[in-house]
mmCIF file of C-alpha atoms and ligand atoms in Angstrom:
data_model
loop_
_atom_site.group_PDB
_atom_site.id
_atom_site.type_symbol
_atom_site.label_atom_id
_atom_site.label_comp_id
_atom_site.label_asym_id
_atom_site.label_seq_id
_atom_site.Cartn_x
_atom_site.Cartn_y
_atom_site.Cartn_z
ATOM 1 C CA MET A 85 105.380 100.941 115.071
ATOM 2 C CA GLU A 86 108.922 99.781 114.328
ATOM 3 C CA GLU A 87 109.962 99.936 110.688
ATOM 4 C CA GLN A 88 110.885 96.668 108.996
ATOM 5 C CA SER A 89 114.332 97.947 108.183
ATOM 6 C CA SER A 90 115.212 97.918 111.897
ATOM 7 C CA LYS A 91 114.478 94.165 112.188
ATOM 8 C CA PRO A 92 117.058 91.431 111.610
ATOM 9 C CA ASP A 93 116.947 90.045 108.129
ATOM 10 C CA LEU A 94 115.637 86.754 106.779
ATOM 11 C CA VAL A 95 116.957 85.760 103.373
ATOM 12 C CA ALA A 96 115.817 83.020 100.965
ATOM 13 C CA PRO A 97 118.469 80.651 99.534
ATOM 14 C CA CYS A 98 118.416 82.644 96.251
ATOM 15 C CA GLY A 99 119.475 85.738 98.225
ATOM 16 C CA ARG A 100 116.128 87.516 98.301
ATOM 17 C CA SER A 101 115.266 89.223 101.574
ATOM 18 C CA PHE A 102 111.710 88.780 102.861
ATOM 19 C CA LYS A 103 111.527 92.488 103.610
ATOM 20 C CA SER A 104 109.274 94.763 101.606
ATOM 21 C CA SER A 105 110.179 98.080 100.098
ATOM 22 C CA TRP A 106 106.759 99.295 101.234
ATOM 23 C CA PRO A 107 106.638 101.018 104.625
ATOM 24 C CA TRP A 108 105.154 98.769 107.292
ATOM 25 C CA GLU A 109 102.467 101.304 108.213
ATOM 26 C CA THR A 110 101.211 101.374 104.622
ATOM 27 C CA MET A 111 101.298 97.641 104.257
ATOM 28 C CA GLU A 112 99.460 97.200 107.533
ATOM 29 C CA LYS A 113 96.639 99.439 106.265
ATOM 30 C CA VAL A 114 96.511 97.552 102.970
ATOM 31 C CA GLY A 115 96.296 94.225 104.876
ATOM 32 C CA LEU A 116 93.735 95.402 107.409
ATOM 33 C CA ALA A 117 91.420 96.623 104.651
ATOM 34 C CA SER A 118 90.910 92.986 103.640
ATOM 35 C CA PHE A 119 89.006 92.527 106.882
ATOM 36 C CA VAL A 120 86.220 94.770 105.537
ATOM 37 C CA THR A 121 86.295 93.677 101.903
ATOM 38 C CA PHE A 122 83.350 91.906 100.278
ATOM 39 C CA TYR A 123 82.796 90.142 96.973
ATOM 40 C CA ARG A 124 79.267 89.341 95.859
ATOM 41 C CA ASP A 125 78.084 90.010 99.452
ATOM 42 C CA ILE A 126 80.602 87.521 100.856
ATOM 43 C CA HIS A 127 83.625 88.441 102.903
ATOM 44 C CA ILE A 128 86.870 88.048 100.925
ATOM 45 C CA TYR A 129 90.080 88.300 102.914
ATOM 46 C CA LYS A 130 92.247 89.535 100.070
ATOM 47 C CA ASP A 131 93.957 92.892 99.864
ATOM 48 C CA ALA A 132 94.021 95.144 96.834
ATOM 49 C CA LEU A 133 97.640 94.399 95.923
ATOM 50 C CA ASP A 134 97.358 90.630 96.101
ATOM 51 C CA LEU A 135 94.026 90.469 94.290
ATOM 52 C CA MET A 136 95.773 92.170 91.380
ATOM 53 C CA LEU A 137 98.717 89.814 91.615
ATOM 54 C CA TYR A 138 96.345 86.818 91.528
ATOM 55 C CA MET A 139 94.731 88.401 88.439
ATOM 56 C CA GLN A 140 98.180 88.536 86.786
ATOM 57 C CA LEU A 141 98.864 84.935 87.793
ATOM 58 C CA LEU A 142 95.458 83.786 86.477
ATOM 59 C CA GLU A 143 96.302 85.422 83.148
ATOM 60 C CA ARG A 144 99.714 83.768 82.941
ATOM 61 C CA LEU A 145 99.023 80.334 84.353
ATOM 62 C CA LYS A 146 95.429 79.895 83.141
ATOM 63 C CA PRO A 147 94.697 77.365 85.833
ATOM 64 C CA ASN A 148 91.830 74.939 85.492
ATOM 65 C CA THR A 149 91.996 73.988 89.180
ATOM 66 C CA VAL A 150 92.498 76.139 92.232
ATOM 67 C CA ILE A 151 93.200 74.332 95.489
ATOM 68 C CA GLU A 152 92.724 76.723 98.388
ATOM 69 C CA ILE A 153 93.597 75.876 102.002
ATOM 70 C CA GLY A 154 91.596 78.196 104.251
ATOM 71 C CA SER A 155 88.091 79.013 102.961
ATOM 72 C CA LYS A 156 86.771 81.296 105.746
ATOM 73 C CA SER A 157 83.538 82.721 104.318
ATOM 74 C CA GLY A 158 84.140 81.394 100.813
ATOM 75 C CA GLY A 159 84.605 84.769 99.165
ATOM 76 C CA SER A 160 87.993 83.984 97.656
ATOM 77 C CA ALA A 161 86.903 80.567 96.353
ATOM 78 C CA LEU A 162 83.931 82.276 94.664
ATOM 79 C CA TRP A 163 86.235 84.962 93.240
ATOM 80 C CA PHE A 164 88.652 82.363 91.793
ATOM 81 C CA ALA A 165 85.752 80.432 90.252
ATOM 82 C CA ASP A 166 84.275 83.581 88.748
ATOM 83 C CA MET A 167 87.584 84.819 87.326
ATOM 84 C CA ILE A 168 88.249 81.503 85.598
ATOM 85 C CA SER A 169 84.651 81.284 84.342
ATOM 86 C CA ALA A 170 84.920 84.827 82.975
ATOM 87 C CA ALA A 171 87.992 83.787 81.010
ATOM 88 C CA GLY A 172 85.883 81.120 79.337
ATOM 89 C CA ARG A 173 87.213 78.050 81.119
ATOM 90 C CA LYS A 174 85.432 75.609 83.407
ATOM 91 C CA PRO A 175 86.949 76.021 86.879
ATOM 92 C CA ARG A 176 87.341 73.427 89.565
ATOM 93 C CA VAL A 177 87.942 75.041 92.960
ATOM 94 C CA ILE A 178 88.690 72.831 95.929
ATOM 95 C CA SER A 179 88.580 74.836 99.161
ATOM 96 C CA ILE A 180 89.538 73.242 102.466
ATOM 97 C CA ASP A 181 88.822 74.486 105.961
ATOM 98 C CA LEU A 182 88.445 73.121 109.477
ATOM 99 C CA GLU A 183 84.949 74.640 109.257
ATOM 100 C CA PRO A 184 83.995 75.091 105.581
ATOM 101 C CA PRO A 185 81.221 77.530 104.592
ATOM 102 C CA THR A 186 77.923 76.314 103.191
ATOM 103 C CA ILE A 187 77.841 78.003 99.747
ATOM 104 C CA ALA A 188 76.166 76.049 96.966
ATOM 105 C CA ASP A 189 78.139 76.456 93.745
ATOM 106 C CA GLU A 190 78.735 73.524 91.399
ATOM 107 C CA ARG A 191 82.193 74.870 90.491
ATOM 108 C CA ILE A 192 83.420 74.833 94.097
ATOM 109 C CA TYR A 193 83.925 71.871 96.371
ATOM 110 C CA PHE A 194 84.148 73.075 99.967
ATOM 111 C CA LEU A 195 85.824 70.363 101.921
ATOM 112 C CA LYS A 196 86.367 69.824 105.628
ATOM 113 C CA GLY A 197 90.051 69.240 106.261
ATOM 114 C CA ASP A 198 93.156 70.211 108.163
ATOM 115 C CA ALA A 199 96.178 71.943 106.591
ATOM 116 C CA LEU A 200 98.352 69.820 108.850
ATOM 117 C CA ASP A 201 97.004 66.578 107.357
ATOM 118 C CA LEU A 202 96.155 67.399 103.745
ATOM 119 C CA GLY A 203 96.421 63.786 102.607
ATOM 120 C CA ALA A 204 93.293 62.927 104.640
ATOM 121 C CA SER A 205 91.074 65.264 102.564
ATOM 122 C CA LEU A 206 93.042 65.603 99.328
ATOM 123 C CA THR A 207 93.091 61.914 98.509
ATOM 124 C CA ASP A 208 94.966 60.560 95.474
ATOM 125 C CA SER A 209 91.652 59.707 93.751
ATOM 126 C CA LEU A 210 90.339 63.265 94.278
ATOM 127 C CA LEU A 211 93.556 64.849 93.008
ATOM 128 C CA ALA A 212 93.738 62.527 90.014
ATOM 129 C CA ASP A 213 90.522 64.033 88.627
ATOM 130 C CA LEU A 214 91.593 67.652 88.874
ATOM 131 C CA PRO A 215 92.465 69.220 85.531
ATOM 132 C CA ARG A 216 95.880 70.909 85.146
ATOM 133 C CA PRO A 217 97.319 73.438 85.533
ATOM 134 C CA TRP A 218 96.829 73.817 89.278
ATOM 135 C CA LEU A 219 97.092 76.938 91.370
ATOM 136 C CA VAL A 220 97.513 76.188 95.091
ATOM 137 C CA THR A 221 96.946 78.910 97.655
ATOM 138 C CA GLU A 222 97.792 78.345 101.326
ATOM 139 C CA ASP A 223 95.764 80.797 103.422
ATOM 140 C CA SER A 224 94.893 78.941 106.604
ATOM 141 C CA ALA A 225 96.519 79.507 110.016
ATOM 142 C CA HIS A 226 99.678 81.253 108.714
ATOM 143 C CA THR A 227 101.972 79.356 111.024
ATOM 144 C CA TYR A 228 105.265 77.686 110.132
ATOM 145 C CA GLU A 229 103.614 74.290 110.527
ATOM 146 C CA THR A 230 100.586 74.889 108.241
ATOM 147 C CA SER A 231 102.672 76.672 105.575
ATOM 148 C CA ARG A 232 105.336 74.009 105.595
ATOM 149 C CA SER A 233 102.771 71.215 105.581
ATOM 150 C CA ALA A 234 101.204 72.601 102.419
ATOM 151 C CA LEU A 235 104.589 73.115 100.727
ATOM 152 C CA ASP A 236 105.709 69.564 101.562
ATOM 153 C CA PHE A 237 102.390 68.063 100.528
ATOM 154 C CA PHE A 238 102.401 69.690 97.117
ATOM 155 C CA ASP A 239 106.139 69.550 96.507
ATOM 156 C CA HIS A 240 106.038 66.427 94.348
ATOM 157 C CA ARG A 241 102.424 66.851 93.264
ATOM 158 C CA LEU A 242 102.823 70.062 91.266
ATOM 159 C CA VAL A 243 104.229 69.902 87.765
ATOM 160 C CA PRO A 244 106.553 72.441 86.126
ATOM 161 C CA GLY A 245 104.942 75.831 85.609
ATOM 162 C CA GLU A 246 102.330 75.426 88.358
ATOM 163 C CA PHE A 247 102.189 77.709 91.393
ATOM 164 C CA ILE A 248 101.826 77.552 95.166
ATOM 165 C CA VAL A 249 101.205 80.826 96.979
ATOM 166 C CA ILE A 250 102.041 81.006 100.680
ATOM 167 C CA GLU A 251 99.941 83.834 102.093
ATOM 168 C CA ASP A 252 100.334 86.424 104.768
ATOM 169 C CA GLY A 253 104.065 86.310 105.486
ATOM 170 C CA LEU A 254 103.881 90.007 106.149
ATOM 171 C CA ALA A 255 100.983 89.824 108.573
ATOM 172 C CA GLY A 256 101.287 89.405 112.330
ATOM 173 C CA GLU A 257 103.551 90.620 115.042
ATOM 174 C CA PHE A 258 106.737 88.963 113.718
ATOM 175 C CA TYR A 259 106.561 90.857 110.425
ATOM 176 C CA TYR A 260 108.753 89.205 107.827
ATOM 177 C CA LYS A 261 110.163 86.638 110.289
ATOM 178 C CA SER A 262 106.730 85.114 110.448
ATOM 179 C CA GLY A 263 105.857 81.414 110.243
ATOM 180 C CA PRO A 264 105.016 81.506 106.495
ATOM 181 C CA ASN A 265 108.261 83.221 105.638
ATOM 182 C CA LEU A 266 110.367 80.867 107.738
ATOM 183 C CA ALA A 267 108.526 77.955 106.102
ATOM 184 C CA VAL A 268 109.236 79.278 102.586
ATOM 185 C CA ALA A 269 112.906 79.852 103.375
ATOM 186 C CA ALA A 270 113.307 76.363 104.895
ATOM 187 C CA PHE A 271 111.357 74.688 102.089
ATOM 188 C CA LEU A 272 113.384 76.364 99.367
ATOM 189 C CA ALA A 273 116.571 75.322 101.107
ATOM 190 C CA ALA A 274 115.337 71.725 101.220
ATOM 191 C CA SER A 275 113.760 71.520 97.770
ATOM 192 C CA GLY A 276 116.825 72.671 95.858
ATOM 193 C CA ALA A 277 116.056 73.747 92.334
ATOM 194 C CA ARG A 278 112.478 72.387 92.197
ATOM 195 C CA TYR A 279 110.873 75.699 93.163
ATOM 196 C CA GLN A 280 111.628 79.317 92.461
ATOM 197 C CA ILE A 281 110.314 82.612 93.872
ATOM 198 C CA ASP A 282 108.523 84.433 91.078
ATOM 199 C CA ALA A 283 110.084 87.859 91.260
ATOM 200 C CA GLY A 284 107.805 89.223 88.554
ATOM 201 C CA LEU A 285 104.804 88.772 90.854
ATOM 202 C CA CYS A 286 106.525 89.519 94.178
ATOM 203 C CA ASP A 287 107.988 92.798 92.824
ATOM 204 C CA PHE A 288 105.118 93.873 90.572
ATOM 205 C CA PHE A 289 104.378 96.772 92.938
ATOM 206 C CA GLY A 290 108.008 97.309 94.012
ATOM 207 C CA TYR A 291 110.218 94.947 95.920
ATOM 208 C CA ASN A 292 107.945 92.490 97.803
ATOM 209 C CA GLY A 293 105.020 94.883 97.389
ATOM 210 C CA THR A 294 102.708 92.060 98.597
ATOM 211 C CA ILE A 295 101.341 90.705 101.845
ATOM 212 C CA ASN A 296 102.978 87.453 100.696
ATOM 213 C CA PRO A 297 106.717 88.407 100.468
ATOM 214 C CA ASN A 298 108.644 85.772 98.485
ATOM 215 C CA GLY A 299 105.443 83.768 98.772
ATOM 216 C CA TRP A 300 104.685 83.389 95.036
ATOM 217 C CA LEU A 301 106.440 80.148 94.141
ATOM 218 C CA THR A 302 106.539 78.292 90.868
ATOM 219 C CA ARG A 303 107.520 74.688 90.230
ATOM 220 C CA ILE A 304 110.500 74.551 87.902
HETATM 221 C C1 SAM B 70 92.479 83.953 106.451
HETATM 222 S S1 SAM B 70 91.104 82.848 106.499
HETATM 223 C C2 SAM B 70 90.882 82.377 104.814
HETATM 224 C C3 SAM B 70 90.466 83.536 103.965
HETATM 225 C C4 SAM B 70 90.027 83.191 102.578
HETATM 226 N N1 SAM B 70 90.989 82.399 101.847
HETATM 227 C C5 SAM B 70 89.759 84.474 101.823
HETATM 228 O O1 SAM B 70 90.760 84.975 101.179
HETATM 229 O O2 SAM B 70 88.673 85.006 101.883
HETATM 230 C C6 SAM B 70 91.762 81.463 107.297
HETATM 231 C C7 SAM B 70 90.882 80.216 107.383
HETATM 232 O O3 SAM B 70 91.737 79.133 107.651
HETATM 233 C C8 SAM B 70 91.049 78.227 108.477
HETATM 234 N N2 SAM B 70 92.056 77.384 109.163
HETATM 235 C C9 SAM B 70 92.827 77.703 110.210
HETATM 236 N N3 SAM B 70 93.624 76.662 110.544
HETATM 237 C C10 SAM B 70 93.367 75.668 109.641
HETATM 238 C C11 SAM B 70 93.866 74.378 109.441
HETATM 239 N N4 SAM B 70 94.789 73.868 110.240
HETATM 240 N N5 SAM B 70 93.403 73.642 108.431
HETATM 241 C C12 SAM B 70 92.442 74.174 107.588
HETATM 242 N N6 SAM B 70 91.917 75.372 107.723
HETATM 243 C C13 SAM B 70 92.394 76.160 108.747
HETATM 244 C C14 SAM B 70 90.239 79.071 109.421
HETATM 245 O O4 SAM B 70 89.106 78.303 109.861
HETATM 246 C C15 SAM B 70 89.834 80.230 108.516
HETATM 247 O O5 SAM B 70 88.532 80.034 107.981
#
């Protein structure tokens, strides 16, 4: 397996490389473990590092709404709802998938929809009812198109302090020059000063010690 350091670099407009200080072999093991991780008997495709980063973000942001793109089995939607409930707030979790799961939980609205056409499922009237602050997590197909679509859709819908997390930039054969990372770099170049990479989260476990390198973005 080639080390990341031998690959050409990709750099965000702020100068941050998308490379991780963690060895690729270690990060690959961390990521693959999420394929055999369960929460309340439901598969949750989150790795140990990023679950902890989400916990830090939930503490800081105290979101009342989580909008998740990519539900899979529903484990992460359930985890977000439980974490917010445990903190004493009433969560609203909207989780979108081409094929949503059938879990009955009044806190979670599983919605059929396409990351490439979010306006069709996330209508203005639906969004208007969602309590702030929002945490958006893009965890669908992990292509440039789906990541960029989510970034562009939420660009002017998030308010200062809210977050959008673009997942899995470090997964897949292209390593850090993956679709999600290229989308984040291009979006940040286009959006100017509206969004910032949260280095505190990205570097919590060492430089980009996350499956989502430079993927923790906050609206300024
Ligand atoms: C990595 S899984 C989501 C894992 C889940 N968030 C978790 O952490 O447990 C990706 C999901 O995205 C969905 N998906 C793929 N392309 C999509 C698209 N264009 N729009 C919406 N969902 C999509 C797939 O059906 C799959 O269920």
